[in-house]
XYZ file of C-alpha atoms in Angstrom:
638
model
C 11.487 60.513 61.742
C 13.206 62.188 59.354
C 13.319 61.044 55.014
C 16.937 59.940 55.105
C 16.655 57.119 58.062
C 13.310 55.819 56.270
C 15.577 53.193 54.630
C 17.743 51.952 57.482
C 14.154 51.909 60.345
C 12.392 50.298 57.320
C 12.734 46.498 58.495
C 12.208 47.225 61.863
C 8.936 48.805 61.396
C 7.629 45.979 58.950
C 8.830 43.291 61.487
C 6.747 45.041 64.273
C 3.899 45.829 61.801
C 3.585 42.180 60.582
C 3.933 40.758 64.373
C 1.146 43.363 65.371
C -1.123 41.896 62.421
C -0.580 38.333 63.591
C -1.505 38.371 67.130
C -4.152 40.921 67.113
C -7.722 40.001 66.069
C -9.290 43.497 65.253
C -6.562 45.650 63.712
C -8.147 49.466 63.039
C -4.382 50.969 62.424
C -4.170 52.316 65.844
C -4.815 50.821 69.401
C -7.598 52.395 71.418
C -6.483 55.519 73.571
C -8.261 56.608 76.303
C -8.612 60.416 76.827
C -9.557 61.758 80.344
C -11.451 65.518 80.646
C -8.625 68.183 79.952
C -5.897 65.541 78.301
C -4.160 67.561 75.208
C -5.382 66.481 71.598
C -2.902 67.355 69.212
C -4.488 67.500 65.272
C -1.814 66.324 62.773
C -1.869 67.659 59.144
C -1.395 65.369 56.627
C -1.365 66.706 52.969
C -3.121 68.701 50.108
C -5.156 66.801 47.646
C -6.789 67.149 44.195
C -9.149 65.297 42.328
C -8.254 67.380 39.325
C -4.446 67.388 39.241
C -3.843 64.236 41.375
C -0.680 65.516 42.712
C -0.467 65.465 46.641
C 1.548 68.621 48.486
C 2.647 68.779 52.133
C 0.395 70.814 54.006
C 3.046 73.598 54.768
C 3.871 73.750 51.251
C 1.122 76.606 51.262
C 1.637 79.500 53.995
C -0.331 78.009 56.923
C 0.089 78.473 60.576
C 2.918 76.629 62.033
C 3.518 75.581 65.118
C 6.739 76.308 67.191
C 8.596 73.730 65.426
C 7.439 71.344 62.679
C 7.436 67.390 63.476
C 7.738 64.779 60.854
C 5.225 61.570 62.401
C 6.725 58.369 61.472
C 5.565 56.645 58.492
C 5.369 53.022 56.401
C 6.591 52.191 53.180
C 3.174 52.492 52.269
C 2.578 55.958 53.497
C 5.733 57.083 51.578
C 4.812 55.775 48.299
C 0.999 57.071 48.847
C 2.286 60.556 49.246
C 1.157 60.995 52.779
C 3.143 63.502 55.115
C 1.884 63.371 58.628
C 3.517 66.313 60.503
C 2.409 68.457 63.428
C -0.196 71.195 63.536
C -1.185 74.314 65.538
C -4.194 73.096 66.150
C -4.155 71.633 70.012
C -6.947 71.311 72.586
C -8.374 69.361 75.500
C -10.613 66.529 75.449
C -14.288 67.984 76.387
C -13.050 71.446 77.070
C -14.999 73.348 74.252
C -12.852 76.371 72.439
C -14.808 79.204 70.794
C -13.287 81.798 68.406
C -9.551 80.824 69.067
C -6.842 82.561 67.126
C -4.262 80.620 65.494
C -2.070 83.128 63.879
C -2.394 86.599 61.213
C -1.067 86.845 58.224
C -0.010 89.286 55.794
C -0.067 87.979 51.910
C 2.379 88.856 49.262
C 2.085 88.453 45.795
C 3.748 85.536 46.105
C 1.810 83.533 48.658
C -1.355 85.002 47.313
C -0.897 83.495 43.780
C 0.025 79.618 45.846
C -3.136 80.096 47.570
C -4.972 80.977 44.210
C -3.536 78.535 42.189
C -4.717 75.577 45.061
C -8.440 77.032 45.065
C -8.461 77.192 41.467
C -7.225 73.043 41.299
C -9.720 72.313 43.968
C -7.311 71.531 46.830
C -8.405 69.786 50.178
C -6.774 69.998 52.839
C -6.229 66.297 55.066
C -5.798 66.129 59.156
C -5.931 63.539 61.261
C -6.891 63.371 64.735
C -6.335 59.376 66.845
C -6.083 58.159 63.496
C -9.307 59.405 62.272
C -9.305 61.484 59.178
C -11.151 64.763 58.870
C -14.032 64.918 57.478
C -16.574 67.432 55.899
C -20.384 65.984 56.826
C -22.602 67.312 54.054
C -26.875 65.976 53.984
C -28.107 64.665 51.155
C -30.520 66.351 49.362
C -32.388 63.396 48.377
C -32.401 62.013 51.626
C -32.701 64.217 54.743
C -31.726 61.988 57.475
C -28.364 60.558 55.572
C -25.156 62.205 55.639
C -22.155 62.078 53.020
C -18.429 62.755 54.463
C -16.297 64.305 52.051
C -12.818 63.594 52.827
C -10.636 67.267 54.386
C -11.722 70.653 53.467
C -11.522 72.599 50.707
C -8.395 75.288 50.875
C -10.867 77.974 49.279
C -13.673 78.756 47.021
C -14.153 81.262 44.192
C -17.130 83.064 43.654
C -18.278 87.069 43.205
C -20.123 89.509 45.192
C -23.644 90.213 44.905
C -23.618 93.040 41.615
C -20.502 92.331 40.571
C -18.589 90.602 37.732
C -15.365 89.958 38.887
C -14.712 86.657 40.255
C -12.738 86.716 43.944
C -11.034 84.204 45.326
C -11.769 83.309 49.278
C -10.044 81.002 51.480
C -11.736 79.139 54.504
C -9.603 80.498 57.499
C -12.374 79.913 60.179
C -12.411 75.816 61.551
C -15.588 74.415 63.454
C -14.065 71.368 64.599
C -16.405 68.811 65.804
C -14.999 66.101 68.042
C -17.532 63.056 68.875
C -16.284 60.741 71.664
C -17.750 57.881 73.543
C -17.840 57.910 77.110
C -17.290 54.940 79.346
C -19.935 55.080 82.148
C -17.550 53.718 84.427
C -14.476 55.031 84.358
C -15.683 58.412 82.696
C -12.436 57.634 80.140
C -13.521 59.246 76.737
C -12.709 57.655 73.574
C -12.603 59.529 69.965
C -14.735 58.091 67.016
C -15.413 60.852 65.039
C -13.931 64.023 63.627
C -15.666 66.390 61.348
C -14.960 70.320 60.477
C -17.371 73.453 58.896
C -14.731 75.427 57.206
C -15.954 79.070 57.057
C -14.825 82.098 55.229
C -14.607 85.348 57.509
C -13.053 88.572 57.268
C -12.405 89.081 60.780
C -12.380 92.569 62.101
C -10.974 94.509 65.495
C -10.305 97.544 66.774
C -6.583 99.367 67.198
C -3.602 97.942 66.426
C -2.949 94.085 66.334
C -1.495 92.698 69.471
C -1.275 88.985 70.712
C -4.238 90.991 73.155
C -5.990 91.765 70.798
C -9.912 90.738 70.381
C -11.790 90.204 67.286
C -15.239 91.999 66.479
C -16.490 89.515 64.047
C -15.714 86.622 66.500
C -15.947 87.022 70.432
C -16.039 84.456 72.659
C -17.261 86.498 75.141
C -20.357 88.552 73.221
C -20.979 84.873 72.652
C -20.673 85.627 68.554
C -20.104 82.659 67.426
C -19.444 81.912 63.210
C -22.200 80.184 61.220
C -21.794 81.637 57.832
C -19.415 83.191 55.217
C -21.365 85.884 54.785
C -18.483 88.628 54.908
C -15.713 86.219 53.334
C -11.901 86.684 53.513
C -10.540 87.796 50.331
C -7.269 86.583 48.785
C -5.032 89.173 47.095
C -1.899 90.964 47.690
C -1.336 92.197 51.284
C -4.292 91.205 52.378
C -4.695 90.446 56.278
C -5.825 87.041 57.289
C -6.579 85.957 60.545
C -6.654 81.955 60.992
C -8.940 80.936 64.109
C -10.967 77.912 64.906
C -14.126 76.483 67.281
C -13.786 73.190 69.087
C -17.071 71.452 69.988
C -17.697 67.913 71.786
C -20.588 65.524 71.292
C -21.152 62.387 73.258
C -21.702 59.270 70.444
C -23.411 55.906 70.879
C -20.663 54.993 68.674
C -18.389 52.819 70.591
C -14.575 52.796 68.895
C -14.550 49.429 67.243
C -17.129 50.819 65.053
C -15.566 54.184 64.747
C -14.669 53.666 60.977
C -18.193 52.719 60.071
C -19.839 55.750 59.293
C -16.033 56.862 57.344
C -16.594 53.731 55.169
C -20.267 54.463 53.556
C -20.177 54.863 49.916
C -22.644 57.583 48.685
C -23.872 54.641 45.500
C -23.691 51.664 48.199
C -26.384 49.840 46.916
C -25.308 50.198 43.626
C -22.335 48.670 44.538
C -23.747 45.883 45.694
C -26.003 44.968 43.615
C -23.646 45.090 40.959
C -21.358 42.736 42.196
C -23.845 40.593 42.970
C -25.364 40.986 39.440
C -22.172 40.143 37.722
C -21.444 37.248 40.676
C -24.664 35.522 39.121
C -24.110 36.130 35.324
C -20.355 34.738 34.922
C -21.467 31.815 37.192
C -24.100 30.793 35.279
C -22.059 31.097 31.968
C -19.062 29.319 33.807
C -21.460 26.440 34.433
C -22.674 26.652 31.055
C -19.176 26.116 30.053
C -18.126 24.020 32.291
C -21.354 21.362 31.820
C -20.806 21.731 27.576
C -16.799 20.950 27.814
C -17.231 17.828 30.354
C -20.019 16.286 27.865
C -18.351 17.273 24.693
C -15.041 15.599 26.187
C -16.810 12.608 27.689
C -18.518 11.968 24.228
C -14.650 12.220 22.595
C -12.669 10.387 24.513
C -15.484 7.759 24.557
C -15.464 7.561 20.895
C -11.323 7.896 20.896
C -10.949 4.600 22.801
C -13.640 2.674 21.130
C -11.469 2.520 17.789
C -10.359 -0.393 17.563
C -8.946 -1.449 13.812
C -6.440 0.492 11.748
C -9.174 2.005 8.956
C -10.840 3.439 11.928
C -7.495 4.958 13.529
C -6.490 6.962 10.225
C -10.140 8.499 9.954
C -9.787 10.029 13.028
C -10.032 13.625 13.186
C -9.945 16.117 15.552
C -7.613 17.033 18.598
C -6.439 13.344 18.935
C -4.317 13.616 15.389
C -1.733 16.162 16.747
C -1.187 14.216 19.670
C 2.493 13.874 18.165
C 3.028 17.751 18.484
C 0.537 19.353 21.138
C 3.590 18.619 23.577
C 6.008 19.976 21.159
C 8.336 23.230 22.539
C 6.815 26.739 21.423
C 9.145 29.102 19.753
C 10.719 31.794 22.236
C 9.837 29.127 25.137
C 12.516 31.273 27.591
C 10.533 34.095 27.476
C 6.891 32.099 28.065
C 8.575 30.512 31.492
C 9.672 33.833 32.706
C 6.284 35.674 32.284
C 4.537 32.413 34.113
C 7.129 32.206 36.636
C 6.180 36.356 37.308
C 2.440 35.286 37.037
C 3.033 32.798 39.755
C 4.497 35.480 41.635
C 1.756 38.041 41.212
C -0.750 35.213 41.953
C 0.436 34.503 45.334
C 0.700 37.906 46.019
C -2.645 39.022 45.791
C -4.113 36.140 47.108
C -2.635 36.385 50.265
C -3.212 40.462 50.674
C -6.738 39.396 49.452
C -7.227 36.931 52.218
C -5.197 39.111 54.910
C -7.862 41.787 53.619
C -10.763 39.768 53.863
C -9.605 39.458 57.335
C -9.603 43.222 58.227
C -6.092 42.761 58.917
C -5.066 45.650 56.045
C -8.441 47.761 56.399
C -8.322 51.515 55.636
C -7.636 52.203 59.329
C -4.192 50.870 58.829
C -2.479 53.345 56.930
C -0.430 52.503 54.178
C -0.381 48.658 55.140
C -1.850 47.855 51.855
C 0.731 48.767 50.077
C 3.286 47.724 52.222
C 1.782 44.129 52.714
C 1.811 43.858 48.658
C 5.404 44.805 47.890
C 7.094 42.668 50.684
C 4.391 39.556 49.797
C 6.049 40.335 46.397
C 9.249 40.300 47.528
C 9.280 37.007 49.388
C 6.960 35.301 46.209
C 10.174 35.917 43.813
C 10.407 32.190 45.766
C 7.916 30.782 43.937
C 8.502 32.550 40.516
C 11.869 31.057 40.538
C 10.565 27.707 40.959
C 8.050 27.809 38.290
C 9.759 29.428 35.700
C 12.709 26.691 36.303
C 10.549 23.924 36.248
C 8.475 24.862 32.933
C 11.982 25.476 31.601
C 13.118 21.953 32.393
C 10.053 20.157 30.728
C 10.994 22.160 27.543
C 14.467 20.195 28.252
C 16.601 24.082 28.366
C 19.628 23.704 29.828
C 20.495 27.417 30.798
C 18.567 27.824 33.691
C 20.517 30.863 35.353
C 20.140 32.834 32.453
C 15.946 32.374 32.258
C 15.976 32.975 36.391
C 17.791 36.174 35.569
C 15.372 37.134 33.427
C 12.720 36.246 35.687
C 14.040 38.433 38.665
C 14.839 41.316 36.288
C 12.569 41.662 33.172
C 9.160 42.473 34.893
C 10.363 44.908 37.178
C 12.746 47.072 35.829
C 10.080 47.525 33.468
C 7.420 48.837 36.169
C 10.634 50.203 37.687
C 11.682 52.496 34.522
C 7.814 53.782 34.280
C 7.782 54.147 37.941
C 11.194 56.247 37.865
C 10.234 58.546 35.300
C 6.516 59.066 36.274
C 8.816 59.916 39.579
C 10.726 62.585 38.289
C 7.610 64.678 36.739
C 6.364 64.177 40.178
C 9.621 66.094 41.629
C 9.880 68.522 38.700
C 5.940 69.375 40.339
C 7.767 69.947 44.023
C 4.593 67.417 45.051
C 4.944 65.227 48.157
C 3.593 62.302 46.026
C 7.572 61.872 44.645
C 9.520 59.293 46.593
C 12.174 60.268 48.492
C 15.777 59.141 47.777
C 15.704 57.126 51.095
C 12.214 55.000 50.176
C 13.947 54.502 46.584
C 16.663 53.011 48.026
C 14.557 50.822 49.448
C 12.632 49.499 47.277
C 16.035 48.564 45.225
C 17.340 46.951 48.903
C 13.934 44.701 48.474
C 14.560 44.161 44.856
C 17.945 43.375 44.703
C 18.902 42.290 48.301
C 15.722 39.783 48.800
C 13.691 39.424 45.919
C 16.811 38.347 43.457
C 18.313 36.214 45.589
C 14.532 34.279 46.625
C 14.008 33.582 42.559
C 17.188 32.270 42.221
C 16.737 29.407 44.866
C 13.439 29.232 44.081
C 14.479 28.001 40.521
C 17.931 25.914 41.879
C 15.300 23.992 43.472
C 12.619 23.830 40.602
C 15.361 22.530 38.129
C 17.046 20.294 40.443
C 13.507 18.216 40.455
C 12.888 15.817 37.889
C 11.644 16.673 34.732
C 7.612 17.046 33.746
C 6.998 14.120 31.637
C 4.658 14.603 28.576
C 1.876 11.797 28.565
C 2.252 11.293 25.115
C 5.826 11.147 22.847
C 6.471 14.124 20.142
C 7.378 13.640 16.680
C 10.423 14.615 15.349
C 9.046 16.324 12.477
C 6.571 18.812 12.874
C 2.484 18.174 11.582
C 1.595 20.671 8.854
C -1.593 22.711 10.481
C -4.139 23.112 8.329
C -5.955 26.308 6.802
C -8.151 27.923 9.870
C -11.218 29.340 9.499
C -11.597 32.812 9.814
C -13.546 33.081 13.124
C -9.976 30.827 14.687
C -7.760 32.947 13.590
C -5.335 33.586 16.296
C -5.999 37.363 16.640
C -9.708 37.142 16.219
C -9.523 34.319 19.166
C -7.010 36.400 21.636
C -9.214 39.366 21.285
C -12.809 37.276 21.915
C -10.826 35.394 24.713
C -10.019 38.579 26.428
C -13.766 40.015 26.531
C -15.492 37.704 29.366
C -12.231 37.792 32.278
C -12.743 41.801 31.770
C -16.398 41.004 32.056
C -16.164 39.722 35.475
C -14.083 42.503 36.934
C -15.374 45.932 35.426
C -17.843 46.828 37.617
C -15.741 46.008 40.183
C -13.048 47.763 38.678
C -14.990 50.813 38.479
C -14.661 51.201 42.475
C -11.647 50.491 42.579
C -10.410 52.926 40.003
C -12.986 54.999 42.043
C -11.138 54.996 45.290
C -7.694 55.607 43.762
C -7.811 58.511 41.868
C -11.194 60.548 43.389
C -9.461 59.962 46.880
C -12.077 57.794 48.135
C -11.581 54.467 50.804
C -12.160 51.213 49.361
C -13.222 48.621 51.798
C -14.932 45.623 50.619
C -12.295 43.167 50.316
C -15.190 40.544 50.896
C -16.707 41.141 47.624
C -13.045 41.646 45.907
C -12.033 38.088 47.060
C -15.153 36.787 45.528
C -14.163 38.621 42.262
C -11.172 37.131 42.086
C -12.229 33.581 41.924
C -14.856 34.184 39.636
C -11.731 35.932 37.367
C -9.646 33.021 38.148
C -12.213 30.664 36.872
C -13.382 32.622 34.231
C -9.560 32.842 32.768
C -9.324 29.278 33.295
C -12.390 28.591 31.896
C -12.887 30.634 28.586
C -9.158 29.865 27.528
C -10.006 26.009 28.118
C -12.724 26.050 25.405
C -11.064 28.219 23.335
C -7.746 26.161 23.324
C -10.054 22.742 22.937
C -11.826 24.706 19.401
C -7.704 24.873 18.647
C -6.913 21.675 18.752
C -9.964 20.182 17.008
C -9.279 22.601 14.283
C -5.597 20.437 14.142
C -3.656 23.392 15.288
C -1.074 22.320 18.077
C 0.692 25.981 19.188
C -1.744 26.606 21.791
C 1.128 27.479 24.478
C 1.463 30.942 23.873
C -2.029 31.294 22.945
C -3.370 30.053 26.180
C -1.592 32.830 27.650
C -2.449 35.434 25.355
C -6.142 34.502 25.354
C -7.109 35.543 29.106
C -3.901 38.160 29.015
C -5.674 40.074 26.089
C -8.273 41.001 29.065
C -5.521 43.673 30.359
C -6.032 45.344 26.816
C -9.621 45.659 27.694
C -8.679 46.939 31.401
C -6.167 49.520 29.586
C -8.853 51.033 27.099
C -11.516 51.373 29.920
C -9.068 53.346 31.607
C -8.989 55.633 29.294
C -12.935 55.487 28.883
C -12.789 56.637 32.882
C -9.873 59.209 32.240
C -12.314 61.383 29.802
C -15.471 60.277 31.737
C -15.394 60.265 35.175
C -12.381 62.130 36.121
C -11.679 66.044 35.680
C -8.035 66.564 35.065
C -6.763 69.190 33.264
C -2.634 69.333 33.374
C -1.088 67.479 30.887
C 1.234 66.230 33.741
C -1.266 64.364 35.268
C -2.802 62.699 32.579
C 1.032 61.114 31.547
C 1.052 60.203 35.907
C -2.485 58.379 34.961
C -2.051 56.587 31.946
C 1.848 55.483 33.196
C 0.509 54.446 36.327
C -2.585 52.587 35.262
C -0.146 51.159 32.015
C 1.665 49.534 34.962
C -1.432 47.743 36.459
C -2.500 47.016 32.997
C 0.548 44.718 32.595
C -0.083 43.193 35.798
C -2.970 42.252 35.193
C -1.301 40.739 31.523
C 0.266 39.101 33.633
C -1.719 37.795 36.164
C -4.607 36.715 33.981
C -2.075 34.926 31.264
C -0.452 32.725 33.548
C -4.195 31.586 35.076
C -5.307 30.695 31.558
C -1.908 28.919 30.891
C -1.725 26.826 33.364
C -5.712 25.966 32.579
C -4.877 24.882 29.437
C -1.376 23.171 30.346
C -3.539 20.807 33.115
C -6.507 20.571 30.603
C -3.913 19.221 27.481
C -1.993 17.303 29.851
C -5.663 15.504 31.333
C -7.465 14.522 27.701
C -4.339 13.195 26.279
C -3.321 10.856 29.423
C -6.859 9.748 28.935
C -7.028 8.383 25.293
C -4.991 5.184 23.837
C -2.613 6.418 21.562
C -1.434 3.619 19.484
């Protein structure tokens, strides 16, 4: 399908992707295709990747083989925005009809496509096919454990490295492909399905005699001396008119593997039982400390509102102290109260938006399989939650009696994503000045400003007709007119010092986790337990809620009654936590290099930073608002 129609097939794809996800139990991507002896199989390339420079290129953006002419595969929102560019390959053979030494095409370099192939092996390029869905993979043994196997996602394009005696370093490209097709047979019908798909890249400076001709039969190579490749011991060389001769072997193994499994083996994490016990580690800790808190806050509450009710004669009412003496202000309107409705009614949003895909996950209905319907799922879930920002945002707005509600929905629609929008946009254009596949193309940018401004705008804004037509939140207790002089705070409640400690135990909960996820983004690597991420979430959710609940209820005993935007700067500070161990992973973990992907790394993950600013604020707000709202309903205020 070409770029330009992307925009007008878009809801036509989602509609049949969604109905496809709701009446199907198992959903691996594709549905199962049965391959008889001799049926074509037709490998599809899919892009160039680095680890080091992070920037994807189309596969035919270096000087491969084509085929006779090149096919774009159809592809989801998802797909588009990931950078993914499914197309065609020379590479075709029959199910269970081994190929050995098969030439794809020869090739003479230039300068010109020398130096593209240099530059690729020197950034550590892999190169990404598909074949039924199933990625390629490169099986390499561990050399801890003999029997276990790591798959390293494509090959690489080429290696560098120098002849025996010789300082020089050369630079060497794998033109030789030992593809390795596993299948699973069906006793009974002797129909073959794929479940594997693995490669040896090899390279060979292939030799033969005379002049080239499509005839013509290679030395190094001969399918029928029976000289078959196992090594690189006499490697092809890349440099200025050098010849190179692209061919490939095709075996078949029968697998015990039956398909529904097929992903199984694609899904193992080289530190898997790290992982888990990790999560399972933190899982244990922030419960224990959340009942900790939890059993402290109900007795120290109990024992308060206990002692609240039992006064009884006027002496005794003005030596109270405590949260019950700003009962007269708690409820009182914070300063810049517009702007604190539209960031919860975007919370709200974001909320419902990743707890659906995290339940939809959880399900298997958006595994890995299903390309790109990750991403797609989260931006139209967005999309149709503006519903529910609208709402909220309108109805907090009303309790702080506004009057202007079109002018705070506006805001809501607009002011959290053309933010992400502008970072996004520009982040796009570096990727374009690059020439990388990663950039979106005019047709997917178009849209995403369709969704925006043709759905999403319009949801928010009956979303919050409807929230401000309902009646207005009452406040259990009445607010003075004039406002109660707070007291001098001690150092350790300073509101800085608090934000900042308030911040530490959310980012607690979610590090290690975040560590794999950060993991699979940017080293190219699938993440799959959605399982364990759902159970993260709560335990964020309740730690937010949780941790800004005491901290708001040390607040008001200390007599100081602006705890709105604090509640939601307390758990939001946890995104400044998420932002700095970002960078800790940037100079860590990762290897880039160009200065253009570090500004793609740190824009991209400032943009999940504010989300989750976002996110985690509104949680802790809305703690805090039913927490105020519950102990003073529950005293006598004379």
């Amino acid at each position: 399908m070409a770029r330009g129609t992307l925009a007008c097939h878009l809801w036509i794809s989602v509609s049949i992707m969604l109905s496809l996800h709701v009446n199907c139990f198992y959903l691996p991507g594709v549905a199962p295709e049965d391959f008889q002896k001799g049926d074509p199989l037709r490998v599809k390339a899919n892009k160039l990747t680095s680890i080091k420079t992070q920037l994807p290129y189309s596969y035919y953006s270096l000087p491969y083989c084509r085929p006779d002419r090149i096919v774009d595969s159809a592809e989801n929102l998802g797909e588009v925005l990931r950078g993914d560019r499914i197309e065609n390959s020379p590479y075709v053979f029959k199910m269970r009809e081994p190929k050995m030494c098969n030439v794809v095409c020869r090739l003479t370099l230039n300068a010109k496509t020398a130096k593209e192939f240099k530059e690729k092996i020197d950034d550590e390029y892999r190169v990404n096919m598909i074949l039924d869905n199933l990625p390629l993979v490169v099986p390499i043994r561990r050399p801890d454990q003999e029997s276990s196997m790591v798959y390293l996602h494509g090959f690489l394009v080429g290696l560098k490295g120098q002849y025996a005696g010789t300082k020089g370093e050369k630079y060497f490209i794998h033109n030789h492909l030992t593809f390795v097709v596993k299948y699973h047979r069906d006793p009974l019908t002797e129909f073959s399905r794929i479940v594997g798909f693995e490669v040896k890249p090899f390279s060979v400076k292939h030799e033969y005699e005379g002049e080239w001709n499509e005839k013509s039969r290679l030395t190094t190579c001969d399918p029928h001396a029976k000289r078959i490749i196992t090594s690189s011991e006499s490697p092809q060389e890349v440099e200025d008119k050098k010849e190179i001769i692209f061919t490939y072997d095709v075996e078949f193994q029968e697998s015990d593997v039956k398909w529904a499994s097929r992903w199984d083996t694609y899904l193992l994490m080289a530190d898997d039982q790290i992982h888990w016990f990790s999560i399972v580690n933190s899982l244990m800790i922030v419960l224990f400390l959340s009942g900790m808190v939890a059993m402290i806050m109900l007795r120290t509450l109990y024992r308060d509102i206990s002692k609240y009710n039992q006064l009884e004669t006027q002496e005794e009412a003005q030596e109270e102290s405590g949260w019950k003496l700003v009962h007269g202000d708690v409820f009182r309107p914070p300063s810049n109260s517009d702007l604190l409705c539209v960031y919860v009614g975007t919370g709200v949003q974001f909320f419902g938006m990743i707890l659906i895909t995290m339940i939809f996950a959880a399900l298997g209905f958006l595994s890995p399989s299903n390309r790109g319907g990750l991403m797609t799922a989260m931006l139209l879930l967005w999309v149709f939650m503006g519903l529910f920002a609208g709402f909220s945002s309108a109805r907090l707005y009303k309790m702080f009696k506004g009057t202007e509600w079109k002018r705070v929905t506006v805001k809501t629609a607009f002011m959290f994503p053309a933010i992400c929008f502008a970072i996004f946009f520009v982040l796009n254009a570096l990727i374009w000045g690059e020439k990388s596949s990663g950039a979106v193309p005019f047709g997917t940018m178009f849209a995403l400003v369709f969704l925006w401004f043709g759905i999403s705008v319009p949801l928010v804004f009956v979303g919050a007709y409807v929230g401000f037509r309902k009646p207005a939140i009452e406040d259990p207790v009445k607010t003075n007119k004039i406002p109660r002089q707070i007291p001098e705070q001690a150092w350790y409640m300073n509101p800085v010092f608090s934000i900042l400690i308030g911040g530490i135990l959310p980012f607690g909960a979610v590090f290690i986790e975040l560590f794999f996820i950060l993991t699979s983004i940017w080293l190219h690597q699938f993440y799959y337990i959605f399982g364990f991420l759902f159970i993260v979430f709560i335990i964020l959710v309740v730690t937010c809620a949780e941790i800004t609940i005491v901290l708001c209820y040390f607040q008001l005993c200390s007599e100081d009654y602006n705890w709105w935007w604090r509640s939601y700067l307390t758990s939001g500070s946890s995104a400044l936590y998420l932002f700095l161990y970002a960078a800790f992973y940037f100079f860590t973990k990762l290897e880039i290099t160009k200065p253009i992907s570090g500004v793609l790394y740190f824009g991209y993950m400032l943009i999940l930073s504010y989300a989750f600013f976002v996110l985690t604020g509104t949680i802790g707000f809305y703690a805090c608002f039913w927490f105020t709202r519950l102990i003073y309903s529950s005293v006598k205020i004379d």
